[in-house]
CSV table of C-alpha atoms and ligand atoms in Angstrom, one decimal:
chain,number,residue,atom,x,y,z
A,1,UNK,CA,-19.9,-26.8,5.7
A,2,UNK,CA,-18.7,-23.1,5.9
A,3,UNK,CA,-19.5,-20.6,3.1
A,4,UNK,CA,-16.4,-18.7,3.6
A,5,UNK,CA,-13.4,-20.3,2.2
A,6,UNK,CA,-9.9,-18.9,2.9
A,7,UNK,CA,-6.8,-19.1,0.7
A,8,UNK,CA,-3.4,-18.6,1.5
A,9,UNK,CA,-1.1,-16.7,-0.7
A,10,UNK,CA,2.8,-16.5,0.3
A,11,UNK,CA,4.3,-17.7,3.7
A,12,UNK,CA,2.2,-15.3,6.1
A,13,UNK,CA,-0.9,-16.5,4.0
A,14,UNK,CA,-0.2,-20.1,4.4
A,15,UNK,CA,0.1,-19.7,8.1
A,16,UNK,CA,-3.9,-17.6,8.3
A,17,UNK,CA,-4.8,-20.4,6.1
A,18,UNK,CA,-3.3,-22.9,8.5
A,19,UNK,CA,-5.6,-21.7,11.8
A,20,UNK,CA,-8.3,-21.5,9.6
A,21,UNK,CA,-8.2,-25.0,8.5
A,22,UNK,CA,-8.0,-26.0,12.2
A,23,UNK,CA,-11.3,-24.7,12.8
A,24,UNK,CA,-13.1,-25.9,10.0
A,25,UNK,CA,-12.6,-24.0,7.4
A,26,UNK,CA,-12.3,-24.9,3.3
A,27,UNK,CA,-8.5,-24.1,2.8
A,28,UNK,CA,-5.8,-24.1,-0.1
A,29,UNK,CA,-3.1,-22.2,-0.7
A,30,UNK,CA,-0.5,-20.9,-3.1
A,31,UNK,CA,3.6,-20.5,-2.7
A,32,UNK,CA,6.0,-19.8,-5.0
A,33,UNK,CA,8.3,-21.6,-2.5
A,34,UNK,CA,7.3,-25.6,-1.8
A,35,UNK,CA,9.3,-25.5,1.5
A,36,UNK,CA,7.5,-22.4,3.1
A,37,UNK,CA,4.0,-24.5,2.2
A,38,UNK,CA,5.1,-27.9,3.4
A,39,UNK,CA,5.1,-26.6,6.8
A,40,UNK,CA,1.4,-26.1,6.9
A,41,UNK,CA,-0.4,-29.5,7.4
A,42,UNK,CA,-3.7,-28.6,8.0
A,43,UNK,CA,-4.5,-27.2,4.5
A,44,UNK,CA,-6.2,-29.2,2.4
A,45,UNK,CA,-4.9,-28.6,-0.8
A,46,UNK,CA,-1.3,-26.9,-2.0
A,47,UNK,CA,-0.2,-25.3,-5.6
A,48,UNK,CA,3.6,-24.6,-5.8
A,49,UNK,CA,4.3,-22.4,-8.9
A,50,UNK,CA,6.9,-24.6,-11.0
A,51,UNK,CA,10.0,-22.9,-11.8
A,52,UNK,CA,10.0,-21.0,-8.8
A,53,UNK,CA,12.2,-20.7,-5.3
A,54,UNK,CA,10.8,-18.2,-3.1
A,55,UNK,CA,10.3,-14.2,-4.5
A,56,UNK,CA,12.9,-12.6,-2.3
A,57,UNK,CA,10.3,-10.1,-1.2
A,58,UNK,CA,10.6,-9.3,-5.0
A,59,UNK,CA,6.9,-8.0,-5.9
A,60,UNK,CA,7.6,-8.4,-9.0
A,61,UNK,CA,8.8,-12.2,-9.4
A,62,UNK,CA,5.3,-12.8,-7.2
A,63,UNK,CA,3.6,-10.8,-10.3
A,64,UNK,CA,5.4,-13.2,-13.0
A,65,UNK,CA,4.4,-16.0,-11.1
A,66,UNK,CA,0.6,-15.5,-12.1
A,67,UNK,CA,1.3,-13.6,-15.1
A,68,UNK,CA,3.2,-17.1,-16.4
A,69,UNK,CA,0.7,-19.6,-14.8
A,70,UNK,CA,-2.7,-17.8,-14.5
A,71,UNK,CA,-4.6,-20.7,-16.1
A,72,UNK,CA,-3.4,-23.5,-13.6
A,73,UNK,CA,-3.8,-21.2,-10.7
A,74,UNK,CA,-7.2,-20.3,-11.1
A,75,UNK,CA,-7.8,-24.1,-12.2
A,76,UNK,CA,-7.0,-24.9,-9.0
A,77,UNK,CA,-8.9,-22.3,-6.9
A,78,UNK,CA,-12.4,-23.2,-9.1
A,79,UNK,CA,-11.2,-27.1,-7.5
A,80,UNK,CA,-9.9,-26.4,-4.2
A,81,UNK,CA,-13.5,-24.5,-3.0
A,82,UNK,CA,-16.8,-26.1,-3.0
A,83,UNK,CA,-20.1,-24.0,-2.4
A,84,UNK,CA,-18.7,-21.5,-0.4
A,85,UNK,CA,-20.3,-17.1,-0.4
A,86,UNK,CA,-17.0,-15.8,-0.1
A,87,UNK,CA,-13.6,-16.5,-0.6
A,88,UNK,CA,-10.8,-14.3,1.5
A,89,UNK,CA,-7.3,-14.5,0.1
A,90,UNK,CA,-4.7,-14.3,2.9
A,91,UNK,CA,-1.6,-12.9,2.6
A,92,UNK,CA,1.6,-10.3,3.7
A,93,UNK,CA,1.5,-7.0,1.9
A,94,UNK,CA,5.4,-6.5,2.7
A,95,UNK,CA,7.0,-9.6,1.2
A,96,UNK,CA,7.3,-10.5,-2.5
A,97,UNK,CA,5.4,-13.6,-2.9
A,98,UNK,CA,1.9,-13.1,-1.2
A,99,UNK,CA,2.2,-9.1,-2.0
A,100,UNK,CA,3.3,-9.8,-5.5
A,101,UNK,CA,0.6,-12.3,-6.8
A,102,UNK,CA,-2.5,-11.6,-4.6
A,103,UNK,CA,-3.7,-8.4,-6.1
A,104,UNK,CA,-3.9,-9.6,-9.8
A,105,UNK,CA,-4.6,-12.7,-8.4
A,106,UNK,CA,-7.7,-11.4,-6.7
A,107,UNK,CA,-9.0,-9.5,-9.7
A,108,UNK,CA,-8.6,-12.6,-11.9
A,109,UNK,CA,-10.7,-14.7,-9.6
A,110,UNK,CA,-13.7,-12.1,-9.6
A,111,UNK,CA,-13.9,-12.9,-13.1
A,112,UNK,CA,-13.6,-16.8,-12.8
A,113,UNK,CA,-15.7,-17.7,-9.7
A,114,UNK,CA,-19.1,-17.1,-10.4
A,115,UNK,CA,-21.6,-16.0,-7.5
A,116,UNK,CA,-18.5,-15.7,-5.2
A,117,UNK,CA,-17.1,-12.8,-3.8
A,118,UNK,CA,-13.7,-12.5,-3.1
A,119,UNK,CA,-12.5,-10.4,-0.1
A,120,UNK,CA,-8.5,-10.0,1.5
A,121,UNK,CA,-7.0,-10.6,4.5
A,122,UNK,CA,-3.9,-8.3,3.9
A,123,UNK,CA,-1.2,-8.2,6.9
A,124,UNK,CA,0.3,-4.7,7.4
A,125,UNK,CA,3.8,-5.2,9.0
A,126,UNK,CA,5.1,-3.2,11.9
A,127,UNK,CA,7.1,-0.6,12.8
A,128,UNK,CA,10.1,-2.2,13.0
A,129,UNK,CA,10.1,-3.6,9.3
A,130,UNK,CA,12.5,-1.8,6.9
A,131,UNK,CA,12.6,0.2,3.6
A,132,UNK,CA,12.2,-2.4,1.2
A,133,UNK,CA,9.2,-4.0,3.0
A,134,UNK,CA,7.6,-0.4,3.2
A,135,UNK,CA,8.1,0.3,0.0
A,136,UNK,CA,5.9,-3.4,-0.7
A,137,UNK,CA,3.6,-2.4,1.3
A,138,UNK,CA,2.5,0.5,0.1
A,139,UNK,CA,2.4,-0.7,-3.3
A,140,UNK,CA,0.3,-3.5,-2.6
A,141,UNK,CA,-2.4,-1.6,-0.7
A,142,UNK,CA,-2.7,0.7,-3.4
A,143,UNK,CA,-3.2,-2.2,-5.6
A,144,UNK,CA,-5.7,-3.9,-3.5
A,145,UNK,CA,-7.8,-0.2,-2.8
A,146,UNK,CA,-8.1,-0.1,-7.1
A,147,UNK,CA,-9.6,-3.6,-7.2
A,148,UNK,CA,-13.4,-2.9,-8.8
A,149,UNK,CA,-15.8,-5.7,-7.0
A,150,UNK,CA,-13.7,-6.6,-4.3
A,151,UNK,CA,-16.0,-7.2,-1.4
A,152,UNK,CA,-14.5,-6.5,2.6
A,153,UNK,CA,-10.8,-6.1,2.8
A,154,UNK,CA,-9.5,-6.9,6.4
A,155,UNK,CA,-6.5,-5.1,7.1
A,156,UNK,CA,-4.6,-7.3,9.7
A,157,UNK,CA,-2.5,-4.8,11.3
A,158,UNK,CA,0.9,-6.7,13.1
A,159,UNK,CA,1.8,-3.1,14.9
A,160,UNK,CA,-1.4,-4.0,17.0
A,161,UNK,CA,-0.3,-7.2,19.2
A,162,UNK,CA,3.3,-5.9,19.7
A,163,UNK,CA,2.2,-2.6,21.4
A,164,UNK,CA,0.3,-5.2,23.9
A,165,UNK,CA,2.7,-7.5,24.0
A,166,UNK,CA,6.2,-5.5,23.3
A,167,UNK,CA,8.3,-8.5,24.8
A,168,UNK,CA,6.4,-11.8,22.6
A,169,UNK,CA,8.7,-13.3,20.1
A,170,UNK,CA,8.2,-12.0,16.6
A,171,UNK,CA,7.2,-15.7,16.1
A,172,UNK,CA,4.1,-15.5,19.1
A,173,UNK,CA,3.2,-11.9,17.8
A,174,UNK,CA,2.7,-13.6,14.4
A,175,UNK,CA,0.2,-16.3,15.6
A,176,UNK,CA,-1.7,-14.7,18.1
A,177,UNK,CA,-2.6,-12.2,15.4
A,178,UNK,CA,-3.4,-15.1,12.7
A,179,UNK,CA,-5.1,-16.6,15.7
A,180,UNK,CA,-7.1,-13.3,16.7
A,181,UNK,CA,-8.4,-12.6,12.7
A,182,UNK,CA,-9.4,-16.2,12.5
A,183,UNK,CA,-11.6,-16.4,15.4
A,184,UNK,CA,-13.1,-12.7,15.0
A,185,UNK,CA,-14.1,-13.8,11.4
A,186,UNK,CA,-15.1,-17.7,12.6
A,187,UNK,CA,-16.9,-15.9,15.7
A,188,UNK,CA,-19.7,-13.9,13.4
A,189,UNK,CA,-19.7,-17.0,11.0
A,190,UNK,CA,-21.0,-19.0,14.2
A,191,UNK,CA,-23.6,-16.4,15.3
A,192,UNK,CA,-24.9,-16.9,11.7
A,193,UNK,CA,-25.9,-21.0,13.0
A,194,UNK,CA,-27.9,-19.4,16.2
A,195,UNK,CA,-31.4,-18.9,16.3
A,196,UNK,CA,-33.2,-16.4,18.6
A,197,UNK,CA,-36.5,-15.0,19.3
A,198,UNK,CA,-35.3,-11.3,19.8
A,199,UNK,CA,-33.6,-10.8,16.0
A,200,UNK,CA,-31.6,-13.3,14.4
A,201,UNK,CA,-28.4,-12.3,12.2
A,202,UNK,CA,-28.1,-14.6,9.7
A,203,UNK,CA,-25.8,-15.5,6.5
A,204,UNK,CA,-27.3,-13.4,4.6
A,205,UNK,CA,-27.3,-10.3,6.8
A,206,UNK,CA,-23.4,-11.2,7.1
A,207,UNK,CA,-22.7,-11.6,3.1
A,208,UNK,CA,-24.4,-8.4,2.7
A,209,UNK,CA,-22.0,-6.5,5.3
A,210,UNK,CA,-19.0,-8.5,4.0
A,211,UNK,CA,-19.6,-8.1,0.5
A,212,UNK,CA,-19.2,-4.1,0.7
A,213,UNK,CA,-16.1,-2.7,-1.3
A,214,UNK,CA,-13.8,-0.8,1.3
A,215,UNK,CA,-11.9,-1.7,4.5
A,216,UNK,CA,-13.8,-4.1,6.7
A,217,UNK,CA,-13.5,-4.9,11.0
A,218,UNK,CA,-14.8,-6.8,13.4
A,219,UNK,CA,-14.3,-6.4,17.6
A,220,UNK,CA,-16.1,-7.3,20.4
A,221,UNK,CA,-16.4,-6.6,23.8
A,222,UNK,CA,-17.9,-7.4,27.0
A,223,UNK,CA,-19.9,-4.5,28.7
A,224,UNK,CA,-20.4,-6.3,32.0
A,225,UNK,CA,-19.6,-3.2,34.2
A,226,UNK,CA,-22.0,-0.5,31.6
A,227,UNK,CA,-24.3,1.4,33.6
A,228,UNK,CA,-25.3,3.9,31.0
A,229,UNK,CA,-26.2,3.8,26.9
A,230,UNK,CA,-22.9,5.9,26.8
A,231,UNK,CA,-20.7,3.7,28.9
A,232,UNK,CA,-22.0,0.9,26.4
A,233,UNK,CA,-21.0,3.2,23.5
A,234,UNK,CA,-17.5,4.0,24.4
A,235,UNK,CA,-17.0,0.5,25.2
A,236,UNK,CA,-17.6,-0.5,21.6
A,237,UNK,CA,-15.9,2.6,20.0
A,238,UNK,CA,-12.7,1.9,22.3
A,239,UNK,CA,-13.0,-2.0,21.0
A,240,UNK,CA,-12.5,-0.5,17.4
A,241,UNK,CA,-9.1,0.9,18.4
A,242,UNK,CA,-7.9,-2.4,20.1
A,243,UNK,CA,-8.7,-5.2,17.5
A,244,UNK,CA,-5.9,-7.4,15.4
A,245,UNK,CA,-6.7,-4.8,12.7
A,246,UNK,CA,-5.6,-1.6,11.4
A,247,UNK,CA,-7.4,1.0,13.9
A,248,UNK,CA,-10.8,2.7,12.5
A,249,UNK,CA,-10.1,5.9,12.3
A,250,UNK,CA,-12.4,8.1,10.6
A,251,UNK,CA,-16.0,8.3,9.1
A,252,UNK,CA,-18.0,6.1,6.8
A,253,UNK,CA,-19.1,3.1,7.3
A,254,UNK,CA,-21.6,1.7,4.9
A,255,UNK,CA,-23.1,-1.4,6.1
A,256,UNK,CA,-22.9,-2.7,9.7
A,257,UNK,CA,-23.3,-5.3,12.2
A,258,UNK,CA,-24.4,-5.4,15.5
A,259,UNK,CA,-24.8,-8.6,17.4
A,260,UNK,CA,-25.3,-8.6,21.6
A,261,UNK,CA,-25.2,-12.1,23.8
A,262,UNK,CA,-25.8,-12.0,26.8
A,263,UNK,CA,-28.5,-11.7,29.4
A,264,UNK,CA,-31.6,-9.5,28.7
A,265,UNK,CA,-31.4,-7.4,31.2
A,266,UNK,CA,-28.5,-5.4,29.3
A,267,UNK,CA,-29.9,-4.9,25.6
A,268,UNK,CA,-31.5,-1.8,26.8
A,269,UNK,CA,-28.5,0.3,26.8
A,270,UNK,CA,-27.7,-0.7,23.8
A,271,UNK,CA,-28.6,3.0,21.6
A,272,UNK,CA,-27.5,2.6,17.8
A,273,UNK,CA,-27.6,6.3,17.4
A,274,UNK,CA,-24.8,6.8,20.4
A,275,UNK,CA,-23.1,3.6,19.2
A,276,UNK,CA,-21.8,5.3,15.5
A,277,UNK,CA,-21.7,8.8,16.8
A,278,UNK,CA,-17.8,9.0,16.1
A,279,UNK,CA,-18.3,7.1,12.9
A,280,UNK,CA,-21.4,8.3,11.9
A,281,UNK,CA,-24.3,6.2,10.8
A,282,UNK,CA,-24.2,3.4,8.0
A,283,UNK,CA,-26.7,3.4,5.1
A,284,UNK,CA,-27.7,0.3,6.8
A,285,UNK,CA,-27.5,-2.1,10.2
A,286,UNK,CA,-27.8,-5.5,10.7
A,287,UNK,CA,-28.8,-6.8,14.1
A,288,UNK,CA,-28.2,-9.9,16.1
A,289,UNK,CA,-29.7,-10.4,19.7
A,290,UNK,CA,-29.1,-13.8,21.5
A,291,UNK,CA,-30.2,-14.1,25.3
A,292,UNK,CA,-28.0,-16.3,27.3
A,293,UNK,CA,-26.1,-16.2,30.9
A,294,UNK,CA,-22.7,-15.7,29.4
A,295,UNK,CA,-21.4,-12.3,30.0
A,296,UNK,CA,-22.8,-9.6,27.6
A,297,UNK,CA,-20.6,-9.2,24.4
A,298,UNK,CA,-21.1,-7.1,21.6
A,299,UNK,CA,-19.7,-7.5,18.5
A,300,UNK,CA,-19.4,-5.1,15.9
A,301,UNK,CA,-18.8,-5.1,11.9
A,302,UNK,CA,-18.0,-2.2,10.2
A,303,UNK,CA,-17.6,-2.4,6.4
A,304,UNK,CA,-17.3,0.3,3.4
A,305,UNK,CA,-14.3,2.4,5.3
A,306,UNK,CA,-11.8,4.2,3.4
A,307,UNK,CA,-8.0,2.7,3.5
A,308,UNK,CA,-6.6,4.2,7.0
A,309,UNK,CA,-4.6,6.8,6.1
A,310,UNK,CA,-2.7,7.7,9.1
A,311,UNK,CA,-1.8,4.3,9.3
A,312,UNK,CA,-0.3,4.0,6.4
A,313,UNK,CA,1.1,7.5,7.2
A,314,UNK,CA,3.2,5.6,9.7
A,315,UNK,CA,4.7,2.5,7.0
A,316,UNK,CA,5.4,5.9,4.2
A,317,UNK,CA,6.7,8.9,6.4
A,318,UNK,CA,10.3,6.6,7.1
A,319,UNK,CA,10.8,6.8,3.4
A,320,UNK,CA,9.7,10.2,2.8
A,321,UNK,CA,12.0,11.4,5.7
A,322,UNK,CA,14.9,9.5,4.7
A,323,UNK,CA,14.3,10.1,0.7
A,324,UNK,CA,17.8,11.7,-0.3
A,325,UNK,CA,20.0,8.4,1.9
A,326,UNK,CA,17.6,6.0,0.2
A,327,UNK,CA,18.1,7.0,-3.1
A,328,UNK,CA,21.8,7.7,-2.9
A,329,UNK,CA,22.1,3.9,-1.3
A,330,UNK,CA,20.6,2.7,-4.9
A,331,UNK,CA,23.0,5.1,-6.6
A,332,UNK,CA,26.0,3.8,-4.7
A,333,UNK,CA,25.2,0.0,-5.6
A,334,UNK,CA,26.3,1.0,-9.0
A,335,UNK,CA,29.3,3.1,-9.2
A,336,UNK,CA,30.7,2.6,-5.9
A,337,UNK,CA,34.5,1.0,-5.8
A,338,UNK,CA,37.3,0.4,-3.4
A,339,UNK,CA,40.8,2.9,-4.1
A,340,UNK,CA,43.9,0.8,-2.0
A,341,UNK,CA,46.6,3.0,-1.3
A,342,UNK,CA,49.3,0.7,-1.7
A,343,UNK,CA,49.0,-0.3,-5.3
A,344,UNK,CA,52.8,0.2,-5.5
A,345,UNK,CA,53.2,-2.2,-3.1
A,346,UNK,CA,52.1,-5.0,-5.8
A,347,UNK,CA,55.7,-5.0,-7.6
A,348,UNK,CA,56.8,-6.6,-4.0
A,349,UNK,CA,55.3,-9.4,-4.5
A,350,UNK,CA,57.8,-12.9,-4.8
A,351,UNK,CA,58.1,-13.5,-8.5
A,352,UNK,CA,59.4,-17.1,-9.8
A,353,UNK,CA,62.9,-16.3,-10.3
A,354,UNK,CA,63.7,-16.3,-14.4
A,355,UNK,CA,66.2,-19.0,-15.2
A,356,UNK,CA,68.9,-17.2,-18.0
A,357,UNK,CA,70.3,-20.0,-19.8
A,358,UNK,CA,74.4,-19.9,-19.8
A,359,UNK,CA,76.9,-21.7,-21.6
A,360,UNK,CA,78.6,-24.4,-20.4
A,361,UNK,CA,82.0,-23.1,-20.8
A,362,UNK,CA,81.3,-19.6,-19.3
A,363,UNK,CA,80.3,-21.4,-15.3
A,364,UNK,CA,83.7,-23.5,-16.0
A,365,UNK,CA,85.5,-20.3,-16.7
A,366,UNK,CA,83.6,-18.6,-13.7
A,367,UNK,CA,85.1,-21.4,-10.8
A,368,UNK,CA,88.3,-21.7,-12.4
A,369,UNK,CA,90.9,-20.4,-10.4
B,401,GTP,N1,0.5,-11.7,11.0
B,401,GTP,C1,1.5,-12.5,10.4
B,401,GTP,N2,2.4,-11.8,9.7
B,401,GTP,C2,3.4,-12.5,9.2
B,401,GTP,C3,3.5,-14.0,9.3
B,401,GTP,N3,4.6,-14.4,8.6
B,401,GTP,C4,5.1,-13.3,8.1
B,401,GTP,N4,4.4,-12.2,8.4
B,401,GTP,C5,4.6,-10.8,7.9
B,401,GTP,O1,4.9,-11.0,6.5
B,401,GTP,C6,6.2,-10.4,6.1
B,401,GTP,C7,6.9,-11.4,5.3
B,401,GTP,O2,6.1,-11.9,4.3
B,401,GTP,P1,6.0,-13.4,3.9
B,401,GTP,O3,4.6,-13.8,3.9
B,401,GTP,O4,7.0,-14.3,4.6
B,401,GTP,O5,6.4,-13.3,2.4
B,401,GTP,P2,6.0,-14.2,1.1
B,401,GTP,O6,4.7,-13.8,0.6
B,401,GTP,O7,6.3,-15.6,1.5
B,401,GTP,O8,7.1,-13.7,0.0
B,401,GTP,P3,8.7,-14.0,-0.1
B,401,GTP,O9,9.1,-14.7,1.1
B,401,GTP,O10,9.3,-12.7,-0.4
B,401,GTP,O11,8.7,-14.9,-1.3
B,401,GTP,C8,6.8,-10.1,7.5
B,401,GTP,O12,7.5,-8.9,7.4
B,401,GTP,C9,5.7,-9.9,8.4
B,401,GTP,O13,5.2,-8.6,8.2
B,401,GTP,C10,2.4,-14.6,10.0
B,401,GTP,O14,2.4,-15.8,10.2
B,401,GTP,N5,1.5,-13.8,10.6
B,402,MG,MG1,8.3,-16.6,1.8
């Protein structure tokens, strides 16, 4: 059984949630719409907030939903998860449903699962997404980033497929990434099951890295061609820029993990020291080494980092540019009206004609000749 359970909040959330449940995972998740959640089969267990039909990326009809159901919902997650470390809520930070409920939702569960920890998956949407999804998005993260307790958040950055695959449908973008977060967090959950003479990372060396408040990621790459400790270094700094998640971008990490499989030949250009250079060091490491002929693969974790600022530069600075058009389009809704110039025009319209009543004598009088 796996000790990290994952629940789906909102469309995008049911469809992590889906992936996960085809690999193994403990799964549930939440809608306020029934016909987004019926789609995904292979969760085991579904709650559709009654009364509702969808949020219309509405945060605020996502936050009602909890507000007016909290007991059930939480009943259900204490029901739907059994003996699992951590529990990662999946969901979009852009529409209303997933971005509405997820933060409270996430807060309220810290205080009604005892001995788990509760982490997010939370999708950032691309650059092509408009005002009213920035807007969402912005608020959400700022939500999340005030949550006391919350252990790794994994910001699942949907900008990062599409600049490597500009022509995929919005549709394949979509699950390669779900596919891509889902396997990066399955892949160190595996390592965890491995046993080696040289250093083993185990579960609780992961719950300790995962449980860290701040922005978590994982990447791996292959060093096959590495020659040098540096050319090993730059290989797994570049890997931090090319993940399914929001790029690292500055300083402070606080815990770590460093895992290495592959043949033996290659761990000693591994140089921890050279490795978190650009990031500089955590307060503490967690090591992994597992000899095998495969090609050598590292995989990192970084946990404790602040929220990626000029990442979310990139969803606010549309808005900030476009402030004055945006807030005259809201003004507009209201008072705006149509003037015809041909209100005149009205008087032509064909009018039943009016019968006058005359007397009978005065049309015999009128043909007589
Ligand atoms: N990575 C990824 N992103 C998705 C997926 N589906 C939707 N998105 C993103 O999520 C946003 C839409 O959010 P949804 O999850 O559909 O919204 P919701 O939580 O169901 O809320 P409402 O539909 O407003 O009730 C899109 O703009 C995308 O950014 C998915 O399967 N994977
Ligand atoms: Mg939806």
């Amino acid at each position: 059984m796996k000790s990290i359970g994952i629940l789906g909040v909102g469309q995008a959330g049911g469809n992590i949630a889906e992936i996960a449940g085809s690999m193994g995972f403990q799964t549930a998740l939440i809608n306020t719409n029934q016909r987004d959640g019926q789609v995904n089969t292979r969760v085991e267990r579904k709650f559709f907030v009654a009364g509702f039909n969808g949020a219309g990326q509405n945060r605020s009809i996502g936050l009602k939903a909890v507000n007016d159901n909290y007991r059930e919902i939480i009943d259900f997650v204490q029901r739907s998860f059994k003996n699992i470390r951590l529990l990662l809520v999946a969901f979009s930070t852009d529409g209303g449903t997933g971005s509405g409920m997820s933060p409270l939702l996430m807060d309220l569960l810290l205080d009604h699962l005892p001995g788990v920890n509760i982490g997010a998956i939370a999708i950032v949407p691309d650059r092509n997404v408009l005002a009213g999804n920035r807007i969402n998005a912005a608020e959400c993260i700022e939500e999340i980033s005030r949550i006391d307790s919350l252990s790794s958040v994994f910001l699942v950055d949907n900008d990062q497929m599409r600049k490597l695959n500009p022509q995929s449908s919005k549709h394949q973008i979509y699950l390669s990434t779900n596919q891509q977060v889902m396997e990066a967090i399955n892949h160190v959950l595996q390592v965890t099951k491995k046993s080696s003479f040289y250093g083993n990372f185990d579960e609780t060396d992961l719950m300790n890295i995962l449980r860290t408040r701040g922005v978590t990621v994982i990447s791996s790459t292959t060093i096959t061609d590495a020659k040098t400790t540096s050319d090993v270094a730059s290989k797994i700094q570049q890997s931090w820029a090319n993940t399914v998640f929001c790029p690292v971008e500055s300083t402070g990490v606080i815990r770590a993990g460093l895992i290495y499989e592959g043949p033996e030949k290659m761990t000693k250009l591994i140089n921890v020291p050279a490795v978190f250079e650009r990031v500089g060091e955590p307060l503490e490491l967690f090591e992994g080494t597992y000899i095998s002929e495969t090609d050598p693969t590292i995989t990192t974790i970084l946990a404790g980092m602040p929220f990626p600022s000029r990442r979310m530069l990139a969803i606010e600075e549309s808005l900030e540019k476009n402030k004055e058009r945006l807030q005259n389009l809201v003004k507009k809704e209201f008072t705006q009206a149509y003037a015809s110039r041909i209100t005149w025009a009205s008087s032509l319209k064909a009018r039943p004609q009016e019968r006058k009543p005359g007397s009978i004598s005065s049309k015999l009088s009128k043909y007589q000749k």
